[in-house]
Amino acid sequence: MNLLFSCAGRRAYLLKYFRDALDEVGGGKIFATDMSLAAPALAFADVPLRVPAVYAENYLDVVETICRENKIDALISLNDLELPILSAARERFEKIGTRLIVSSPEVIDVCFDKLKTARFVESLGLNTPKTFVVLSDALLALECGELAFPLILKPRWGSGSIGIELVRDREELLETYEIVRRKVARSILAKASAPKEEILIQEAITDAEYGLDVMNDLGGNTIAVSVKRKLAMRAGETDKAVTVDKPEIREIGFAIGRALRHVANLDCDVLERAGKYYVLELNPRFGGGYPFSQEAGVNLPLAILKWLRNESVPAELLVAKPNVASAKCDILVSTPPPRS
């Protein structure tokens, strides 16, 4: 079985997990692509490949050629901006025998547009932070006491930690709002954002934060949910975490997974305040918090390979042991030298 990881970036751990899973089911090759051959994860691929930017006109042509020439069985995307592009081209890849481990365009739209995420969560009867996309509406809510500082400003169509700011008073809100708008306009997010109402204004909930891996099979059926309490963050990604046994949070994950019907993993952020839980974000891909589930006993890569082979998956394969704490650390890998 040949696997392709697109936009591999720094996700070296995922390639290692899938390498182990491939070895268990009979072997295969791991291909990985990125804009730069110096992307760290490419050092863990059997075949590293350089591709254009995801918004390049020939991006899909290049990726399709890679899949066809190398008989890629399954493609797994690791980048938010690429997900809608690949999802819309599903038939194109399936015609050449490549299965996209990517959710439907409708699922990706709900998750990528953070306002739609909030409305979707509310439609399930779950809590989400108070959210506005019109500055004047947020100012009015502040005056009426419906909203209170501190607030979070972030891109409505965001990825990673680009443009996320915490503000503590009205003056800071007005100044930072314009700064975030300019940041989005200058970043790669500009191509994914609408020309207006592109900034989210959201109440900040700064107590405990949890990360969920909501695991669905390839038909969109929710199989398991792993819950971790985040202990530290770095560059917008979970850096330290501990798995926890919290049935009430796990049920939130099941409710979301059953309604959303995403494919494979959904990375979900949940905040806690005064004993209530608030769903913050949904990312339909392997997120930066997934390795904390794997280190606690979950093996979603192996489950995905088994589903691809139409094999049954034991329930215990997707159950995390509680109270397993882990931390990320940097390592050095060899990369090709830059071109002169």
CSV table of C-alpha atoms in Angstrom, one decimal:
chain,number,residue,atom,x,y,z
A,1,MET,CA,0.0,0.0,0.0
A,2,ASN,CA,1.4,3.4,-1.0
A,3,LEU,CA,0.4,6.5,1.0
A,4,LEU,CA,0.9,10.2,0.1
A,5,PHE,CA,1.0,12.9,2.8
A,6,SER,CA,0.5,16.3,1.3
A,7,CYS,CA,1.6,19.5,2.9
A,8,ALA,CA,3.6,17.3,5.3
A,9,GLY,CA,5.4,20.2,7.0
A,10,ARG,CA,6.5,19.3,10.5
A,11,ARG,CA,4.3,16.3,11.1
A,12,ALA,CA,7.1,13.8,11.2
A,13,TYR,CA,5.4,11.9,14.0
A,14,LEU,CA,2.5,11.1,11.8
A,15,LEU,CA,4.7,9.6,9.1
A,16,LYS,CA,6.4,7.5,11.7
A,17,TYR,CA,3.0,6.3,13.1
A,18,PHE,CA,1.9,5.3,9.6
A,19,ARG,CA,5.2,3.6,8.8
A,20,ASP,CA,4.7,1.4,11.8
A,21,ALA,CA,1.1,0.7,10.8
A,22,LEU,CA,2.1,-0.1,7.2
A,23,ASP,CA,4.7,-2.6,8.5
A,24,GLU,CA,2.0,-4.3,10.5
A,25,VAL,CA,-0.4,-4.8,7.5
A,26,GLY,CA,2.2,-5.9,5.0
A,27,GLY,CA,4.3,-3.0,4.0
A,28,GLY,CA,4.3,-0.2,1.5
A,29,LYS,CA,5.9,3.2,0.7
A,30,ILE,CA,5.3,6.6,2.2
A,31,PHE,CA,5.4,9.6,-0.1
A,32,ALA,CA,5.3,13.1,1.2
A,33,THR,CA,5.1,16.5,-0.5
A,34,ASP,CA,5.7,20.1,0.5
A,35,MET,CA,6.6,23.4,-1.1
A,36,SER,CA,10.1,22.9,0.3
A,37,LEU,CA,12.3,19.8,0.4
A,38,ALA,CA,13.6,21.2,3.7
A,39,ALA,CA,10.3,20.5,5.4
A,40,PRO,CA,11.3,18.3,8.4
A,41,ALA,CA,8.6,15.6,7.9
A,42,LEU,CA,10.0,14.8,4.4
A,43,ALA,CA,13.1,13.3,6.1
A,44,PHE,CA,10.8,10.5,7.3
A,45,ALA,CA,9.3,9.7,3.9
A,46,ASP,CA,10.5,7.0,1.5
A,47,VAL,CA,10.0,9.4,-1.3
A,48,PRO,CA,10.1,13.2,-0.6
A,49,LEU,CA,8.7,15.4,-3.3
A,50,ARG,CA,8.5,19.1,-3.9
A,51,VAL,CA,5.3,20.6,-5.2
A,52,PRO,CA,3.9,24.1,-5.9
A,53,ALA,CA,1.9,26.2,-3.4
A,54,VAL,CA,-1.6,24.9,-2.9
A,55,TYR,CA,-3.1,27.9,-4.6
A,56,ALA,CA,-0.9,27.5,-7.7
A,57,GLU,CA,-2.9,26.9,-10.9
A,58,ASN,CA,-1.1,23.6,-11.6
A,59,TYR,CA,-1.2,22.3,-8.0
A,60,LEU,CA,-3.8,19.7,-8.5
A,61,ASP,CA,-2.2,18.6,-11.8
A,62,VAL,CA,1.1,18.0,-10.1
A,63,VAL,CA,-0.4,16.1,-7.2
A,64,GLU,CA,-2.6,14.0,-9.5
A,65,THR,CA,0.5,13.1,-11.6
A,66,ILE,CA,2.3,12.0,-8.4
A,67,CYS,CA,-0.6,9.8,-7.4
A,68,ARG,CA,-1.0,8.2,-10.9
A,69,GLU,CA,2.7,7.6,-11.5
A,70,ASN,CA,3.4,6.1,-8.1
A,71,LYS,CA,0.1,4.2,-7.7
A,72,ILE,CA,-0.9,6.0,-4.5
A,73,ASP,CA,-3.6,4.1,-2.7
A,74,ALA,CA,-4.6,6.8,-0.2
A,75,LEU,CA,-3.8,10.6,0.1
A,76,ILE,CA,-3.9,12.3,3.5
A,77,SER,CA,-3.8,16.0,3.7
A,78,LEU,CA,-2.3,17.8,6.7
A,79,ASN,CA,-3.2,21.4,5.8
A,80,ASP,CA,-6.4,23.4,6.4
A,81,LEU,CA,-6.0,25.5,3.2
A,82,GLU,CA,-5.6,22.4,1.0
A,83,LEU,CA,-8.6,20.5,2.3
A,84,PRO,CA,-11.3,22.3,0.3
A,85,ILE,CA,-9.2,22.1,-2.8
A,86,LEU,CA,-8.7,18.3,-2.6
A,87,SER,CA,-12.3,17.6,-1.5
A,88,ALA,CA,-13.7,19.4,-4.5
A,89,ALA,CA,-11.5,17.2,-6.7
A,90,ARG,CA,-12.4,13.8,-5.2
A,91,GLU,CA,-13.7,12.2,-8.3
A,92,ARG,CA,-10.5,13.2,-10.2
A,93,PHE,CA,-8.4,11.2,-7.8
A,94,GLU,CA,-10.7,8.3,-7.4
A,95,LYS,CA,-10.7,7.8,-11.2
A,96,ILE,CA,-7.0,7.0,-10.9
A,97,GLY,CA,-7.4,4.7,-7.9
A,98,THR,CA,-6.4,7.1,-5.1
A,99,ARG,CA,-8.7,7.3,-2.1
A,100,LEU,CA,-8.8,10.7,-0.4
A,101,ILE,CA,-8.9,10.6,3.4
A,102,VAL,CA,-10.6,14.0,3.3
A,103,SER,CA,-14.1,15.0,4.4
A,104,SER,CA,-16.8,16.3,2.1
A,105,PRO,CA,-16.8,19.9,0.9
A,106,GLU,CA,-19.8,20.6,3.2
A,107,VAL,CA,-18.0,19.3,6.3
A,108,ILE,CA,-14.9,21.3,5.4
A,109,ASP,CA,-16.9,24.5,4.9
A,110,VAL,CA,-18.5,24.2,8.4
A,111,CYS,CA,-15.1,23.6,10.0
A,112,PHE,CA,-13.1,26.2,8.0
A,113,ASP,CA,-15.6,29.0,8.4
A,114,LYS,CA,-15.4,29.7,12.2
A,115,LEU,CA,-18.7,31.5,12.2
A,116,LYS,CA,-20.4,28.5,10.6
A,117,THR,CA,-18.6,26.3,13.2
A,118,ALA,CA,-20.2,28.3,16.0
A,119,ARG,CA,-23.7,28.1,14.5
A,120,PHE,CA,-23.3,24.4,13.9
A,121,VAL,CA,-22.3,23.8,17.5
A,122,GLU,CA,-25.2,25.8,18.7
A,123,SER,CA,-27.6,23.8,16.5
A,124,LEU,CA,-26.6,20.7,18.4
A,125,GLY,CA,-27.6,22.3,21.7
A,126,LEU,CA,-23.9,22.7,22.7
A,127,ASN,CA,-22.2,25.7,24.1
A,128,THR,CA,-19.7,27.9,22.1
A,129,PRO,CA,-18.1,31.2,23.0
A,130,LYS,CA,-20.2,34.3,22.1
A,131,THR,CA,-19.1,35.1,18.5
A,132,PHE,CA,-19.5,38.2,16.3
A,133,VAL,CA,-18.2,39.1,12.8
A,134,VAL,CA,-19.4,42.8,12.7
A,135,LEU,CA,-17.4,45.1,14.9
A,136,SER,CA,-20.4,47.5,15.6
A,137,ASP,CA,-22.4,44.5,16.8
A,138,ALA,CA,-19.7,43.5,19.2
A,139,LEU,CA,-19.3,47.1,20.5
A,140,LEU,CA,-23.1,47.2,21.1
A,141,ALA,CA,-23.0,43.9,23.0
A,142,LEU,CA,-20.2,45.3,25.2
A,143,GLU,CA,-22.3,48.4,26.0
A,144,CYS,CA,-25.3,46.3,26.8
A,145,GLY,CA,-23.3,43.9,29.1
A,146,GLU,CA,-24.0,41.0,26.8
A,147,LEU,CA,-20.3,40.7,26.1
A,148,ALA,CA,-17.3,41.4,28.3
A,149,PHE,CA,-13.5,41.7,28.0
A,150,PRO,CA,-11.1,40.0,27.5
A,151,LEU,CA,-11.9,39.1,23.9
A,152,ILE,CA,-10.2,37.1,21.2
A,153,LEU,CA,-9.8,38.4,17.6
A,154,LYS,CA,-8.9,35.9,14.9
A,155,PRO,CA,-9.4,35.3,11.2
A,156,ARG,CA,-12.8,33.8,10.4
A,157,TRP,CA,-11.1,31.5,7.9
A,158,GLY,CA,-8.0,30.8,9.9
A,159,SER,CA,-5.2,28.3,10.1
A,160,GLY,CA,-2.6,27.8,12.9
A,161,SER,CA,-2.1,30.8,15.0
A,162,ILE,CA,-2.0,33.4,12.2
A,163,GLY,CA,-3.6,36.7,13.4
A,164,ILE,CA,-4.9,35.6,16.8
A,165,GLU,CA,-4.9,38.4,19.4
A,166,LEU,CA,-6.2,38.9,22.9
A,167,VAL,CA,-7.7,42.3,23.8
A,168,ARG,CA,-8.6,43.7,27.2
A,169,ASP,CA,-10.4,47.0,26.6
A,170,ARG,CA,-12.3,49.0,23.9
A,171,GLU,CA,-9.3,51.0,22.7
A,172,GLU,CA,-7.2,47.9,22.3
A,173,LEU,CA,-10.1,46.2,20.5
A,174,LEU,CA,-10.4,49.0,17.9
A,175,GLU,CA,-6.7,49.2,17.3
A,176,THR,CA,-6.1,45.4,17.1
A,177,TYR,CA,-9.1,44.8,14.9
A,178,GLU,CA,-7.5,46.9,12.1
A,179,ILE,CA,-4.1,45.2,12.7
A,180,VAL,CA,-5.6,41.7,12.4
A,181,ARG,CA,-7.4,42.8,9.2
A,182,ARG,CA,-4.1,43.9,7.7
A,183,LYS,CA,-2.3,40.7,8.8
A,184,VAL,CA,-5.0,38.6,7.1
A,185,ALA,CA,-4.7,40.7,3.9
A,186,ARG,CA,-1.0,40.2,3.8
A,187,SER,CA,-1.0,36.5,4.6
A,188,ILE,CA,-1.9,33.3,2.7
A,189,LEU,CA,-5.3,33.5,4.4
A,190,ALA,CA,-6.3,36.3,2.1
A,191,LYS,CA,-7.0,33.8,-0.7
A,192,ALA,CA,-9.3,31.8,1.6
A,193,SER,CA,-11.1,34.7,3.2
A,194,ALA,CA,-14.2,36.7,2.0
A,195,PRO,CA,-13.5,40.4,1.5
A,196,LYS,CA,-15.7,41.5,4.4
A,197,GLU,CA,-16.7,40.1,7.9
A,198,GLU,CA,-13.4,38.2,7.8
A,199,ILE,CA,-12.5,38.9,11.4
A,200,LEU,CA,-14.1,37.0,14.3
A,201,ILE,CA,-14.7,38.7,17.7
A,202,GLN,CA,-15.1,36.1,20.4
A,203,GLU,CA,-15.3,36.0,24.1
A,204,ALA,CA,-12.2,34.7,25.7
A,205,ILE,CA,-12.5,31.6,28.0
A,206,THR,CA,-9.2,31.2,29.7
A,207,ASP,CA,-9.8,28.3,32.1
A,208,ALA,CA,-9.0,24.7,31.3
A,209,GLU,CA,-8.6,23.7,27.7
A,210,TYR,CA,-9.2,20.2,26.2
A,211,GLY,CA,-8.3,18.7,22.8
A,212,LEU,CA,-10.5,15.9,21.4
A,213,ASP,CA,-9.7,13.4,18.6
A,214,VAL,CA,-13.1,12.5,17.3
A,215,MET,CA,-12.5,9.4,15.2
A,216,ASN,CA,-14.9,8.3,12.5
A,217,ASP,CA,-14.5,5.5,10.0
A,218,LEU,CA,-14.2,6.1,6.3
A,219,GLY,CA,-18.0,6.1,6.0
A,220,GLY,CA,-18.4,8.9,8.5
A,221,ASN,CA,-19.5,6.8,11.5
A,222,THR,CA,-18.2,7.9,14.9
A,223,ILE,CA,-16.2,5.1,16.5
A,224,ALA,CA,-14.3,6.7,19.4
A,225,VAL,CA,-13.3,9.9,21.1
A,226,SER,CA,-10.0,10.6,22.9
A,227,VAL,CA,-9.9,13.5,25.4
A,228,LYS,CA,-6.7,15.3,26.5
A,229,ARG,CA,-6.2,18.2,28.8
A,230,LYS,CA,-3.8,20.7,27.3
A,231,LEU,CA,-1.0,21.6,29.7
A,232,ALA,CA,1.0,24.0,27.4
A,233,MET,CA,0.8,25.5,23.9
A,234,ARG,CA,3.5,26.6,21.5
A,235,ALA,CA,3.0,28.4,18.2
A,236,GLY,CA,-0.7,27.7,18.3
A,237,GLU,CA,-0.2,23.9,18.8
A,238,THR,CA,-0.5,21.6,21.8
A,239,ASP,CA,3.0,21.2,23.3
A,240,LYS,CA,2.2,19.2,26.5
A,241,ALA,CA,-1.0,17.3,27.4
A,242,VAL,CA,-2.4,14.5,29.5
A,243,THR,CA,-5.2,12.1,28.5
A,244,VAL,CA,-8.2,12.3,30.8
A,245,ASP,CA,-11.3,10.2,31.4
A,246,LYS,CA,-14.1,12.7,31.2
A,247,PRO,CA,-17.3,11.1,29.9
A,248,GLU,CA,-19.2,14.4,29.7
A,249,ILE,CA,-16.6,15.8,27.3
A,250,ARG,CA,-16.3,12.6,25.4
A,251,GLU,CA,-20.1,12.8,24.8
A,252,ILE,CA,-19.7,16.2,23.3
A,253,GLY,CA,-17.3,14.7,20.8
A,254,PHE,CA,-19.7,11.9,19.9
A,255,ALA,CA,-22.5,14.4,19.4
A,256,ILE,CA,-20.4,16.4,17.0
A,257,GLY,CA,-19.0,13.4,15.1
A,258,ARG,CA,-22.4,11.8,14.6
A,259,ALA,CA,-23.9,15.1,13.3
A,260,LEU,CA,-20.9,16.2,11.2
A,261,ARG,CA,-20.0,12.8,9.7
A,262,HIS,CA,-16.4,13.7,8.9
A,263,VAL,CA,-13.9,11.2,7.6
A,264,ALA,CA,-11.1,9.8,9.9
A,265,ASN,CA,-9.9,12.4,12.5
A,266,LEU,CA,-11.6,15.6,13.7
A,267,ASP,CA,-9.4,17.8,15.9
A,268,CYS,CA,-11.7,19.6,18.3
A,269,ASP,CA,-11.0,22.2,21.0
A,270,VAL,CA,-13.2,22.5,24.1
A,271,LEU,CA,-12.9,25.1,26.8
A,272,GLU,CA,-14.1,24.8,30.4
A,273,ARG,CA,-15.5,27.6,32.5
A,274,ALA,CA,-17.3,27.2,35.9
A,275,GLY,CA,-18.1,23.6,35.1
A,276,LYS,CA,-19.6,24.3,31.6
A,277,TYR,CA,-17.9,23.3,28.4
A,278,TYR,CA,-17.6,25.4,25.2
A,279,VAL,CA,-16.7,24.0,21.8
A,280,LEU,CA,-14.2,26.4,20.2
A,281,GLU,CA,-12.9,24.9,16.9
A,282,LEU,CA,-13.3,21.9,14.6
A,283,ASN,CA,-10.5,20.8,12.3
A,284,PRO,CA,-11.3,17.9,10.0
A,285,ARG,CA,-7.7,16.4,9.9
A,286,PHE,CA,-5.0,15.1,12.1
A,287,GLY,CA,-4.2,18.0,14.4
A,288,GLY,CA,-1.2,18.9,16.5
A,289,GLY,CA,-2.7,17.2,19.5
A,290,TYR,CA,-3.1,13.8,17.9
A,291,PRO,CA,0.2,12.3,19.1
A,292,PHE,CA,-0.9,12.6,22.7
A,293,SER,CA,-3.7,10.1,21.9
A,294,GLN,CA,-1.3,7.8,20.0
A,295,GLU,CA,1.2,7.8,22.9
A,296,ALA,CA,-1.7,6.8,25.2
A,297,GLY,CA,-2.6,3.7,23.2
A,298,VAL,CA,-4.8,5.0,20.3
A,299,ASN,CA,-3.7,3.8,16.8
A,300,LEU,CA,-5.9,5.6,14.3
A,301,PRO,CA,-3.3,5.2,11.5
A,302,LEU,CA,-3.6,1.4,11.8
A,303,ALA,CA,-7.4,1.6,11.9
A,304,ILE,CA,-7.4,3.7,8.7
A,305,LEU,CA,-5.2,1.1,6.9
A,306,LYS,CA,-7.5,-1.6,8.0
A,307,TRP,CA,-10.6,0.3,6.8
A,308,LEU,CA,-8.9,0.8,3.5
A,309,ARG,CA,-8.4,-3.0,3.3
A,310,ASN,CA,-12.1,-3.6,4.4
A,311,GLU,CA,-10.9,-5.3,7.6
A,312,SER,CA,-12.5,-5.0,11.0
A,313,VAL,CA,-11.0,-2.7,13.6
A,314,PRO,CA,-11.0,-3.9,17.3
A,315,ALA,CA,-12.6,-1.3,19.6
A,316,GLU,CA,-9.6,-1.2,21.9
A,317,LEU,CA,-7.4,0.1,19.0
A,318,LEU,CA,-9.0,3.5,19.4
A,319,VAL,CA,-9.2,3.8,23.2
A,320,ALA,CA,-6.7,6.0,25.1
A,321,LYS,CA,-5.4,5.1,28.5
A,322,PRO,CA,-6.1,8.0,31.0
A,323,ASN,CA,-3.5,9.9,32.9
A,324,VAL,CA,-0.8,9.5,30.2
A,325,ALA,CA,1.2,12.8,30.0
A,326,SER,CA,3.4,13.6,27.1
A,327,ALA,CA,5.5,16.5,25.8
A,328,LYS,CA,6.8,17.4,22.4
A,329,CYS,CA,10.5,18.1,21.8
A,330,ASP,CA,12.5,19.3,18.8
A,331,ILE,CA,15.0,17.1,17.0
A,332,LEU,CA,17.3,17.8,14.1
A,333,VAL,CA,16.9,16.1,10.7
A,334,SER,CA,19.0,16.2,7.6
A,335,THR,CA,17.6,18.2,4.8
A,336,PRO,CA,18.8,19.1,1.3
A,337,PRO,CA,21.0,22.2,1.2
A,338,PRO,CA,19.4,25.3,-0.2
A,339,ARG,CA,20.0,26.0,-3.9
A,340,SER,CA,22.4,28.8,-4.6
